[in-house]
Amino acid sequence: MFLKNSFHKIHQSFWYLPAFYSLIATILAYVSVEVDFWMDFHQLHMRFPSFLMTDRNTIQLVLGALATSILTMTAITFSSIMVLLSTYLSQYSPRTLDNFLSDMVTRRVLGIFIGSFLYFVLVLVWMNISDQHSFLVIPSLTVLFSAICIGFFVYFIHHVGTWIQVNNLIQDITDNCLSILSSHKVDRSNLDTSATSPWSSWENEEYQLKECRKATSKFSGYLQFIDLDRIVQLATRDDLIIRFEKNIGDYVDEGTALFSYWSLDDHTFEIEDYLQNIRVGAHRTTEQDIEYGIQKLTEIALRAISPAVNDPYTAITCIQRLGKILSRLAQTSLEEPYIYDNEKNLRIILNTGEFSQVLYKSFYQIRHYGKQDVSVIGAIFEALTLIAEKSAHPIKDSIWKFAKAIVEGIDRTALIHLDFQYLNYKLDELARFTGHQKEKHLL
C-alpha cells in the first residue's frame, strides 16, 4: 500500500514529466554526440550533401543562442503559470489549482522546454571532447527541437488563454465529474431490482453466527481511491462480503475502520491484499471523489455572487452544470450500493449515502448567499427541474422537498411583483416534473 501511494504521488507530481523529458534529453545528447564522433571517425560525413553539414563554430554559436532563448521561453511559461494560478486563487477557488497543475499540456510544455535547454547545454559541453570540425546529427536534432519548442510555445499561449476563461474551467470540472460517474457506474441490468435488499439475507440466524471483522487504515488523510474491480476479484476468490464504512472523500485517521468483512468459508487470506487497493492521501482528489468536484463548482459560484465580484452569470453557469451532474448522479442508483460478482453473489456494499444529502450540500450555500438574487434562485429551480426530469419518484420527492426549503429562505421583502411571477413560473414547471402540481404557487 505504501509503495502504491508513493508511486501515485510521484506520477501526479508537477515535476514528474519535466524530469522524464530531461532524462530523455540527456540520453539524446549523449547519443547524438557519440554518433557524430563515430561518423566522423569512419568518414561517413562525406556521403551526405554539404548543406546538411555544420562546422564547429557555427553549431556552437547556434547552441548558445538557442539555450538562452529556450531559457527565456521557460521563464515566460512559468510567469504565465503564476499569473493563471493567481487568478484561480483570487477569483475562483483554491481547490481549482490542481485542475490546471494536473493538466498534461502544462507539464508537457515545461518538460519539452527544460529538456531542450538541457540538450543544448550538454551538447555544447560534450562536443568539445574531440577536435571534430563538422557535424550532422547534432545540428539536425537542434533544428528539430527548436521547431518543436516554437510550436509548443505558441500552443501554450493559446492554452493559457483558454484556461483562464472561467467557462472552460467550469466545463473541465464538469467533464471530470461526469467521467467519474461513467467509469464507476455499476451495471445492474441483469439483476432483479424488484427483489428485497440482498443485505437482508445476512440478517437471518445463519449469517448472524459469522464473525464480523474490520480492516483499519494505516494512514491519516482523505480516502482518495478504491479499486472496486480488483476488490471484487479478491472477495470472489476468498469468498468474502465487504461493507465499506467510509465513502470516497471522507477523512480517516490511523486505526479508523475502512470496511467490515465476513468470511463464508475458512479460507486463509491476507487482508493486506485488500488494503493495497485503497489509497489514503493528504488531499482530496477528483479521481473518484465526485463531491469534491461539486464543491469546486459551488465555490466558484459563491465567489461569483459575492459583493466583491458580483458576477451572477458565472454563478448561473455553475448551477446549470451542477444540475447536469446531479441529474446523471440520480440515474446511477446512488441508494443501491450493492456490487456483485459474475455469479450474482453479493460481494461489496458501498457507503454511498442518500441523494437528498448530496443535493443539499450542492446548493445550500448558494441558496443562502443568493437568496436576494432572483436570477440565482431561478437558476436553482431550473437545475432542480433538470434533475427531476429523469429521476425516480423517491428522488423527485426529495427534490420537491428541497425546493420548498429554498422558498422558505427567500427574502420576500427584496422581491417585486414580477420577481414573484418569474419564480412562481419556475416552481410550477418543477411541480409538474416532480408530480406535485397541487402544491404549486408556493410564493
GROMACS .gro file of C-alpha atoms in nm:
model
  443
    1MET     CA    1   0.000   0.000   0.000
    2PHE     CA    2   0.286   0.237   0.083
    3LEU     CA    3   0.460   0.167  -0.250
    4LYS     CA    4   0.138   0.228  -0.442
    5ASN     CA    5   0.079   0.558  -0.263
    6SER     CA    6   0.438   0.667  -0.325
    7PHE     CA    7   0.421   0.580  -0.694
    8HIS     CA    8   0.093   0.766  -0.728
    9LYS     CA    9   0.238   1.076  -0.561
   10ILE     CA   10   0.538   1.073  -0.794
   11HIS     CA   11   0.322   1.023  -1.101
   12GLN     CA   12   0.085   1.305  -1.005
   13SER     CA   13   0.361   1.547  -0.903
   14PHE     CA   14   0.427   1.855  -1.116
   15TRP     CA   15   0.795   1.772  -1.174
   16TYR     CA   16   0.743   1.413  -1.289
   17LEU     CA   17   0.702   1.478  -1.663
   18PRO     CA   18   0.972   1.753  -1.683
   19ALA     CA   19   1.214   1.516  -1.508
   20PHE     CA   20   1.128   1.240  -1.755
   21TYR     CA   21   1.185   1.469  -2.055
   22SER     CA   22   1.514   1.584  -1.901
   23LEU     CA   23   1.631   1.225  -1.877
   24ILE     CA   24   1.538   1.163  -2.241
   25ALA     CA   25   1.720   1.483  -2.342
   26THR     CA   26   2.035   1.373  -2.159
   27ILE     CA   27   2.031   1.037  -2.336
   28LEU     CA   28   1.972   1.202  -2.677
   29ALA     CA   29   2.253   1.449  -2.617
   30TYR     CA   30   2.498   1.171  -2.539
   31VAL     CA   31   2.382   0.956  -2.832
   32SER     CA   32   2.392   1.242  -3.085
   33VAL     CA   33   2.745   1.341  -2.981
   34GLU     CA   34   2.867   0.981  -2.996
   35VAL     CA   35   2.703   0.919  -3.334
   36ASP     CA   36   2.863   1.231  -3.481
   37PHE     CA   37   3.202   1.127  -3.344
   38TRP     CA   38   3.157   0.777  -3.488
   39MET     CA   39   3.052   0.909  -3.829
   40ASP     CA   40   3.346   1.146  -3.840
   41PHE     CA   41   3.586   0.869  -3.738
   42HIS     CA   42   3.464   0.646  -4.023
   43GLN     CA   43   3.440   0.947  -4.259
   44LEU     CA   44   3.072   0.885  -4.323
   45HIS     CA   45   3.003   1.259  -4.334
   46MET     CA   46   3.142   1.266  -4.686
   47ARG     CA   47   2.841   1.069  -4.810
   48PHE     CA   48   2.591   1.344  -4.716
   49PRO     CA   49   2.526   1.670  -4.902
   50SER     CA   50   2.735   1.962  -4.781
   51PHE     CA   51   2.434   2.176  -4.691
   52LEU     CA   52   2.345   1.925  -4.417
   53MET     CA   53   2.685   1.967  -4.252
   54THR     CA   54   2.766   2.237  -3.997
   55ASP     CA   55   3.109   2.346  -3.878
   56ARG     CA   56   3.209   2.365  -3.512
   57ASN     CA   57   3.197   2.744  -3.470
   58THR     CA   58   2.852   2.775  -3.626
   59ILE     CA   59   2.693   2.499  -3.422
   60GLN     CA   60   2.845   2.636  -3.101
   61LEU     CA   61   2.706   2.981  -3.177
   62VAL     CA   62   2.361   2.838  -3.258
   63LEU     CA   63   2.352   2.616  -2.949
   64GLY     CA   64   2.447   2.905  -2.720
   65ALA     CA   65   2.180   3.132  -2.868
   66LEU     CA   66   1.914   2.861  -2.855
   67ALA     CA   67   1.994   2.774  -2.494
   68THR     CA   68   1.943   3.139  -2.397
   69SER     CA   69   1.621   3.161  -2.599
   70ILE     CA   70   1.474   2.844  -2.453
   71LEU     CA   71   1.559   2.960  -2.103
   72THR     CA   72   1.373   3.284  -2.175
   73MET     CA   73   1.072   3.094  -2.311
   74THR     CA   74   1.074   2.874  -2.000
   75ALA     CA   75   1.072   3.184  -1.778
   76ILE     CA   76   0.779   3.328  -1.975
   77THR     CA   77   0.597   2.997  -1.938
   78PHE     CA   78   0.649   2.994  -1.561
   79SER     CA   79   0.533   3.357  -1.542
   80SER     CA   80   0.216   3.269  -1.735
   81ILE     CA   81   0.151   2.981  -1.500
   82MET     CA   82   0.193   3.204  -1.195
   83VAL     CA   83  -0.048   3.462  -1.339
   84LEU     CA   84  -0.304   3.192  -1.405
   85LEU     CA   85  -0.263   3.044  -1.058
   86SER     CA   86  -0.305   3.389  -0.901
   87THR     CA   87  -0.627   3.434  -1.097
   88TYR     CA   88  -0.756   3.098  -0.980
   89LEU     CA   89  -0.674   3.180  -0.618
   90SER     CA   90  -0.828   3.526  -0.615
   91GLN     CA   91  -1.135   3.485  -0.837
   92TYR     CA   92  -1.232   3.118  -0.848
   93SER     CA   93  -1.127   2.881  -0.572
   94PRO     CA   94  -0.802   2.749  -0.421
   95ARG     CA   95  -0.934   2.399  -0.488
   96THR     CA   96  -0.927   2.463  -0.865
   97LEU     CA   97  -0.546   2.493  -0.878
   98ASP     CA   98  -0.498   2.121  -0.925
   99ASN     CA   99  -0.717   2.129  -1.238
  100PHE     CA  100  -0.452   2.336  -1.415
  101LEU     CA  101  -0.145   2.188  -1.247
  102SER     CA  102  -0.259   1.835  -1.327
  103ASP     CA  103  -0.318   1.926  -1.691
  104MET     CA  104  -0.085   1.721  -1.911
  105VAL     CA  105  -0.034   2.003  -2.163
  106THR     CA  106   0.118   2.229  -1.898
  107ARG     CA  107   0.356   1.959  -1.777
  108ARG     CA  108   0.446   1.852  -2.130
  109VAL     CA  109   0.531   2.205  -2.241
  110LEU     CA  110   0.756   2.261  -1.940
  111GLY     CA  111   0.914   1.922  -1.996
  112ILE     CA  112   0.992   2.000  -2.360
  113PHE     CA  113   1.142   2.340  -2.276
  114ILE     CA  114   1.355   2.210  -1.989
  115GLY     CA  115   1.460   1.902  -2.186
  116SER     CA  116   1.555   2.108  -2.492
  117PHE     CA  117   1.756   2.353  -2.281
  118LEU     CA  118   1.937   2.065  -2.116
  119TYR     CA  119   2.005   1.906  -2.457
  120PHE     CA  120   2.156   2.226  -2.600
  121VAL     CA  121   2.379   2.283  -2.295
  122LEU     CA  122   2.501   1.923  -2.272
  123VAL     CA  123   2.579   1.901  -2.642
  124LEU     CA  124   2.760   2.233  -2.625
  125VAL     CA  125   2.982   2.093  -2.347
  126TRP     CA  126   3.031   1.739  -2.475
  127MET     CA  127   3.115   1.830  -2.835
  128ASN     CA  128   3.440   1.985  -2.714
  129ILE     CA  129   3.576   1.643  -2.615
  130SER     CA  130   3.723   1.597  -2.964
  131ASP     CA  131   3.861   1.829  -3.230
  132GLN     CA  132   3.593   1.732  -3.483
  133HIS     CA  133   3.518   2.014  -3.731
  134SER     CA  134   3.190   1.909  -3.899
  135PHE     CA  135   2.866   1.776  -3.753
  136LEU     CA  136   2.549   1.623  -3.895
  137VAL     CA  137   2.332   1.467  -3.621
  138ILE     CA  138   2.373   1.748  -3.366
  139PRO     CA  139   2.258   2.034  -3.596
  140SER     CA  140   1.974   1.822  -3.735
  141LEU     CA  141   1.836   1.745  -3.388
  142THR     CA  142   1.897   2.106  -3.283
  143VAL     CA  143   1.680   2.239  -3.566
  144LEU     CA  144   1.414   1.976  -3.491
  145PHE     CA  145   1.400   2.059  -3.118
  146SER     CA  146   1.393   2.432  -3.193
  147ALA     CA  147   1.093   2.391  -3.422
  148ILE     CA  148   0.916   2.175  -3.162
  149CYS     CA  149   0.979   2.434  -2.888
  150ILE     CA  150   0.843   2.719  -3.101
  151GLY     CA  151   0.532   2.519  -3.188
  152PHE     CA  152   0.464   2.423  -2.828
  153PHE     CA  153   0.527   2.779  -2.709
  154VAL     CA  154   0.260   2.914  -2.945
  155TYR     CA  155   0.026   2.635  -2.841
  156PHE     CA  156   0.088   2.703  -2.472
  157ILE     CA  157  -0.001   3.073  -2.511
  158HIS     CA  158  -0.329   2.964  -2.668
  159HIS     CA  159  -0.374   2.704  -2.393
  160VAL     CA  160  -0.330   2.961  -2.115
  161GLY     CA  161  -0.574   3.196  -2.286
  162THR     CA  162  -0.826   2.913  -2.294
  163TRP     CA  163  -0.777   2.802  -1.935
  164ILE     CA  164  -0.805   3.149  -1.788
  165GLN     CA  165  -1.166   3.168  -1.912
  166VAL     CA  166  -1.394   3.065  -1.629
  167ASN     CA  167  -1.641   2.885  -1.858
  168ASN     CA  168  -1.368   2.648  -1.974
  169LEU     CA  169  -1.266   2.580  -1.614
  170ILE     CA  170  -1.627   2.506  -1.520
  171GLN     CA  171  -1.662   2.274  -1.818
  172ASP     CA  172  -1.340   2.091  -1.726
  173ILE     CA  173  -1.463   2.029  -1.371
  174THR     CA  174  -1.800   1.914  -1.506
  175ASP     CA  175  -1.642   1.674  -1.754
  176ASN     CA  176  -1.426   1.532  -1.477
  177CYS     CA  177  -1.730   1.466  -1.257
  178LEU     CA  178  -1.920   1.305  -1.544
  179SER     CA  179  -1.622   1.085  -1.626
  180ILE     CA  180  -1.620   0.964  -1.264
  181LEU     CA  181  -1.986   0.865  -1.296
  182SER     CA  182  -1.924   0.691  -1.630
  183SER     CA  183  -1.614   0.498  -1.522
  184HIS     CA  184  -1.753   0.379  -1.188
  185LYS     CA  185  -2.111   0.307  -1.286
  186VAL     CA  186  -2.215  -0.044  -1.180
  187ASP     CA  187  -2.420  -0.243  -1.428
  188ARG     CA  188  -2.727  -0.383  -1.254
  189SER     CA  189  -2.930  -0.457  -1.567
  190ASN     CA  190  -2.906  -0.834  -1.515
  191LEU     CA  191  -3.030  -0.819  -1.157
  192ASP     CA  192  -3.378  -0.842  -1.014
  193THR     CA  193  -3.432  -0.489  -0.886
  194SER     CA  194  -3.778  -0.576  -0.754
  195ALA     CA  195  -3.632  -0.821  -0.505
  196THR     CA  196  -3.562  -0.728  -0.149
  197SER     CA  197  -3.227  -0.592  -0.045
  198PRO     CA  198  -2.959  -0.861  -0.070
  199TRP     CA  199  -2.824  -0.739   0.262
  200SER     CA  200  -3.146  -0.852   0.432
  201SER     CA  201  -3.045  -1.217   0.382
  202TRP     CA  202  -2.747  -1.153   0.605
  203GLU     CA  203  -2.969  -1.068   0.896
  204ASN     CA  204  -3.106  -1.418   0.942
  205GLU     CA  205  -2.976  -1.654   1.207
  206GLU     CA  206  -2.734  -1.840   0.979
  207TYR     CA  207  -2.527  -1.535   0.892
  208GLN     CA  208  -2.551  -1.375   1.231
  209LEU     CA  209  -2.321  -1.652   1.351
  210LYS     CA  210  -2.049  -1.532   1.116
  211GLU     CA  211  -1.783  -1.318   1.277
  212CYS     CA  212  -1.766  -0.959   1.160
  213ARG     CA  213  -1.411  -0.828   1.136
  214LYS     CA  214  -1.286  -0.482   1.048
  215ALA     CA  215  -0.994  -0.359   0.838
  216THR     CA  216  -0.844  -0.034   0.962
  217SER     CA  217  -0.644   0.239   0.792
  218LYS     CA  218  -0.269   0.260   0.846
  219PHE     CA  219  -0.255   0.626   0.743
  220SER     CA  220  -0.430   0.953   0.822
  221GLY     CA  221  -0.585   1.150   0.540
  222TYR     CA  222  -0.864   1.152   0.284
  223LEU     CA  223  -0.996   0.838   0.122
  224GLN     CA  224  -0.892   0.904  -0.238
  225PHE     CA  225  -0.931   0.584  -0.437
  226ILE     CA  226  -1.085   0.237  -0.414
  227ASP     CA  227  -1.013  -0.021  -0.684
  228LEU     CA  228  -1.353  -0.186  -0.673
  229ASP     CA  229  -1.290  -0.421  -0.965
  230ARG     CA  230  -0.983  -0.568  -0.800
  231ILE     CA  231  -1.151  -0.592  -0.460
  232VAL     CA  232  -1.445  -0.779  -0.616
  233GLN     CA  233  -1.199  -1.026  -0.768
  234LEU     CA  234  -1.028  -1.078  -0.433
  235ALA     CA  235  -1.358  -1.112  -0.249
  236THR     CA  236  -1.475  -1.371  -0.501
  237ARG     CA  237  -1.152  -1.565  -0.461
  238ASP     CA  238  -1.168  -1.557  -0.081
  239ASP     CA  239  -1.549  -1.582  -0.063
  240LEU     CA  240  -1.598  -1.263   0.138
  241ILE     CA  241  -1.862  -0.998   0.170
  242ILE     CA  242  -1.726  -0.649   0.231
  243ARG     CA  243  -1.915  -0.348   0.363
  244PHE     CA  244  -1.736  -0.016   0.341
  245GLU     CA  245  -1.770   0.205   0.648
  246LYS     CA  246  -1.630   0.517   0.477
  247ASN     CA  247  -1.700   0.686   0.148
  248ILE     CA  248  -1.464   0.842  -0.105
  249GLY     CA  249  -1.362   1.186   0.022
  250ASP     CA  250  -1.408   1.106   0.393
  251TYR     CA  251  -1.126   1.190   0.630
  252VAL     CA  252  -0.986   0.892   0.821
  253ASP     CA  253  -0.729   0.860   1.096
  254GLU     CA  254  -0.490   0.579   1.177
  255GLY     CA  255  -0.693   0.291   1.311
  256THR     CA  256  -1.021   0.410   1.156
  257ALA     CA  257  -1.228   0.121   1.022
  258LEU     CA  258  -1.234   0.135   0.643
  259PHE     CA  259  -1.455  -0.168   0.588
  260SER     CA  260  -1.609  -0.466   0.763
  261TYR     CA  261  -1.589  -0.815   0.615
  262TRP     CA  262  -1.744  -1.156   0.663
  263SER     CA  263  -1.587  -1.483   0.555
  264LEU     CA  264  -1.823  -1.753   0.429
  265ASP     CA  265  -1.558  -2.025   0.436
  266ASP     CA  266  -1.247  -2.098   0.634
  267HIS     CA  267  -1.012  -1.990   0.353
  268THR     CA  268  -0.692  -1.821   0.458
  269PHE     CA  269  -0.637  -1.479   0.308
  270GLU     CA  270  -0.433  -1.166   0.366
  271ILE     CA  271  -0.634  -0.853   0.443
  272GLU     CA  272  -0.332  -0.654   0.325
  273ASP     CA  273  -0.422  -0.760  -0.031
  274TYR     CA  274  -0.741  -0.557   0.003
  275LEU     CA  275  -0.581  -0.257   0.174
  276GLN     CA  276  -0.333  -0.226  -0.113
  277ASN     CA  277  -0.626  -0.138  -0.340
  278ILE     CA  278  -0.737   0.151  -0.118
  279ARG     CA  279  -0.547   0.480  -0.126
  280VAL     CA  280  -0.545   0.736   0.155
  281GLY     CA  281  -0.374   1.071   0.093
  282ALA     CA  282  -0.325   1.415   0.242
  283HIS     CA  283  -0.556   1.589  -0.008
  284ARG     CA  284  -0.886   1.525  -0.175
  285THR     CA  285  -0.873   1.443  -0.545
  286THR     CA  286  -1.128   1.420  -0.825
  287GLU     CA  287  -1.011   1.077  -0.934
  288GLN     CA  288  -1.322   0.920  -0.778
  289ASP     CA  289  -1.447   1.194  -0.545
  290ILE     CA  290  -1.740   1.347  -0.730
  291GLU     CA  291  -1.845   1.553  -0.428
  292TYR     CA  292  -1.508   1.728  -0.442
  293GLY     CA  293  -1.583   1.836  -0.799
  294ILE     CA  294  -1.925   1.956  -0.689
  295GLN     CA  295  -1.759   2.152  -0.409
  296LYS     CA  296  -1.534   2.327  -0.663
  297LEU     CA  297  -1.832   2.438  -0.871
  298THR     CA  298  -2.010   2.557  -0.559
  299GLU     CA  299  -1.711   2.765  -0.450
  300ILE     CA  300  -1.680   2.927  -0.795
  301ALA     CA  301  -2.050   3.015  -0.779
  302LEU     CA  302  -2.012   3.161  -0.429
  303ARG     CA  303  -1.717   3.377  -0.538
  304ALA     CA  304  -1.919   3.494  -0.838
  305ILE     CA  305  -2.219   3.615  -0.633
  306SER     CA  306  -2.007   3.779  -0.364
  307PRO     CA  307  -2.029   4.161  -0.348
  308ALA     CA  308  -1.660   4.190  -0.441
  309VAL     CA  309  -1.709   4.011  -0.776
  310ASN     CA  310  -2.084   4.044  -0.848
  311ASP     CA  311  -2.093   3.811  -1.149
  312PRO     CA  312  -2.424   3.624  -1.125
  313TYR     CA  313  -2.399   3.476  -1.475
  314THR     CA  314  -2.091   3.279  -1.377
  315ALA     CA  315  -2.287   3.151  -1.077
  316ILE     CA  316  -2.574   3.056  -1.308
  317THR     CA  317  -2.333   2.862  -1.531
  318CYS     CA  318  -2.207   2.671  -1.225
  319ILE     CA  319  -2.563   2.598  -1.114
  320GLN     CA  320  -2.652   2.464  -1.458
  321ARG     CA  321  -2.350   2.234  -1.452
  322LEU     CA  322  -2.440   2.119  -1.102
  323GLY     CA  323  -2.784   2.031  -1.230
  324LYS     CA  324  -2.632   1.826  -1.511
  325ILE     CA  325  -2.400   1.636  -1.274
  326LEU     CA  326  -2.675   1.565  -1.020
  327SER     CA  327  -2.908   1.457  -1.299
  328ARG     CA  328  -2.658   1.190  -1.401
  329LEU     CA  329  -2.593   1.102  -1.039
  330ALA     CA  330  -2.965   1.050  -0.977
  331GLN     CA  331  -2.970   0.792  -1.258
  332THR     CA  332  -2.684   0.579  -1.122
  333SER     CA  333  -2.880   0.416  -0.841
  334LEU     CA  334  -2.695   0.604  -0.570
  335GLU     CA  335  -2.902   0.445  -0.299
  336GLU     CA  336  -2.848   0.087  -0.429
  337PRO     CA  337  -2.488   0.040  -0.326
  338TYR     CA  338  -2.457  -0.332  -0.397
  339ILE     CA  339  -2.189  -0.482  -0.619
  340TYR     CA  340  -2.198  -0.845  -0.731
  341ASP     CA  341  -1.956  -1.091  -0.884
  342ASN     CA  342  -2.011  -1.273  -1.214
  343GLU     CA  343  -2.221  -1.535  -1.035
  344LYS     CA  344  -2.456  -1.264  -0.900
  345ASN     CA  345  -2.331  -1.315  -0.547
  346LEU     CA  346  -2.317  -1.008  -0.326
  347ARG     CA  347  -1.958  -0.901  -0.266
  348ILE     CA  348  -1.942  -0.529  -0.182
  349ILE     CA  349  -2.173  -0.287  -0.003
  350LEU     CA  350  -2.075   0.075  -0.055
  351ASN     CA  351  -2.133   0.357   0.189
  352THR     CA  352  -2.285   0.595  -0.066
  353GLY     CA  353  -2.524   0.799   0.146
  354GLU     CA  354  -2.852   0.949   0.028
  355PHE     CA  355  -2.914   1.161  -0.278
  356SER     CA  356  -3.100   1.420  -0.072
  357GLN     CA  357  -2.781   1.489   0.125
  358VAL     CA  358  -2.574   1.537  -0.191
  359LEU     CA  359  -2.846   1.765  -0.328
  360TYR     CA  360  -2.848   1.974  -0.013
  361LYS     CA  361  -2.469   2.010   0.006
  362SER     CA  362  -2.460   2.116  -0.360
  363PHE     CA  363  -2.698   2.410  -0.330
  364TYR     CA  364  -2.745   2.514   0.031
  365GLN     CA  365  -2.462   2.770   0.037
  366ILE     CA  366  -2.561   2.913  -0.300
  367ARG     CA  367  -2.919   2.943  -0.176
  368HIS     CA  368  -2.809   3.118   0.141
  369TYR     CA  369  -2.586   3.380  -0.020
  370GLY     CA  370  -2.801   3.423  -0.331
  371LYS     CA  371  -3.142   3.443  -0.163
  372GLN     CA  372  -3.188   3.805  -0.276
  373ASP     CA  373  -3.085   3.741  -0.637
  374VAL     CA  374  -3.382   3.630  -0.844
  375SER     CA  375  -3.163   3.506  -1.131
  376VAL     CA  376  -2.968   3.277  -0.898
  377ILE     CA  377  -3.279   3.136  -0.728
  378GLY     CA  378  -3.443   3.088  -1.068
  379ALA     CA  379  -3.135   2.903  -1.194
  380ILE     CA  380  -3.152   2.669  -0.893
  381PHE     CA  381  -3.515   2.588  -0.972
  382GLU     CA  382  -3.418   2.521  -1.335
  383ALA     CA  383  -3.139   2.287  -1.221
  384LEU     CA  384  -3.381   2.104  -0.991
  385THR     CA  385  -3.620   2.065  -1.284
  386LEU     CA  386  -3.340   1.921  -1.496
  387ILE     CA  387  -3.260   1.670  -1.223
  388ALA     CA  388  -3.624   1.574  -1.175
  389GLU     CA  389  -3.692   1.507  -1.544
  390LYS     CA  390  -3.519   1.167  -1.549
  391SER     CA  391  -3.523   1.076  -1.180
  392ALA     CA  392  -3.714   0.808  -0.995
  393HIS     CA  393  -4.016   0.901  -0.786
  394PRO     CA  394  -3.841   0.893  -0.444
  395ILE     CA  395  -3.574   1.133  -0.573
  396LYS     CA  396  -3.843   1.361  -0.718
  397ASP     CA  397  -3.997   1.386  -0.374
  398SER     CA  398  -3.659   1.482  -0.228
  399ILE     CA  399  -3.616   1.747  -0.497
  400TRP     CA  400  -3.956   1.899  -0.428
  401LYS     CA  401  -3.892   1.899  -0.053
  402PHE     CA  402  -3.565   2.082  -0.111
  403ALA     CA  403  -3.738   2.333  -0.339
  404LYS     CA  404  -3.987   2.408  -0.062
  405ALA     CA  405  -3.696   2.468   0.176
  406ILE     CA  406  -3.547   2.714  -0.073
  407VAL     CA  407  -3.878   2.902  -0.089
  408GLU     CA  408  -3.881   2.930   0.289
  409GLY     CA  409  -3.543   3.102   0.284
  410ILE     CA  410  -3.620   3.356   0.010
  411ASP     CA  411  -3.608   3.718   0.124
  412ARG     CA  412  -3.954   3.824   0.011
  413THR     CA  413  -3.902   4.185   0.113
  414ALA     CA  414  -3.645   4.228  -0.163
  415LEU     CA  415  -3.876   4.098  -0.439
  416ILE     CA  416  -4.119   4.287  -0.657
  417HIS     CA  417  -4.433   4.159  -0.828
  418LEU     CA  418  -4.253   4.049  -1.146
  419ASP     CA  419  -3.999   3.860  -0.937
  420PHE     CA  420  -4.276   3.660  -0.772
  421GLN     CA  421  -4.430   3.593  -1.112
  422TYR     CA  422  -4.099   3.469  -1.256
  423LEU     CA  423  -4.017   3.241  -0.962
  424ASN     CA  424  -4.370   3.100  -0.949
  425TYR     CA  425  -4.338   3.010  -1.317
  426LYS     CA  426  -4.019   2.817  -1.242
  427LEU     CA  427  -4.183   2.648  -0.944
  428ASP     CA  428  -4.486   2.548  -1.149
  429GLU     CA  429  -4.259   2.381  -1.403
  430LEU     CA  430  -4.072   2.199  -1.127
  431ALA     CA  431  -4.400   2.089  -0.967
  432ARG     CA  432  -4.509   1.940  -1.298
  433PHE     CA  433  -4.194   1.726  -1.332
  434THR     CA  434  -4.197   1.614  -0.969
  435GLY     CA  435  -4.567   1.527  -0.964
  436HIS     CA  436  -4.669   1.796  -0.711
  437GLN     CA  437  -4.893   2.012  -0.925
  438LYS     CA  438  -5.134   2.061  -0.637
  439GLU     CA  439  -4.864   2.237  -0.434
  440LYS     CA  440  -4.754   2.493  -0.694
  441HIS     CA  441  -4.759   2.871  -0.636
  442LEU     CA  442  -4.561   2.846  -0.312
  443LEU     CA  443  -4.468   3.215  -0.331
   0.00000   0.00000   0.00000
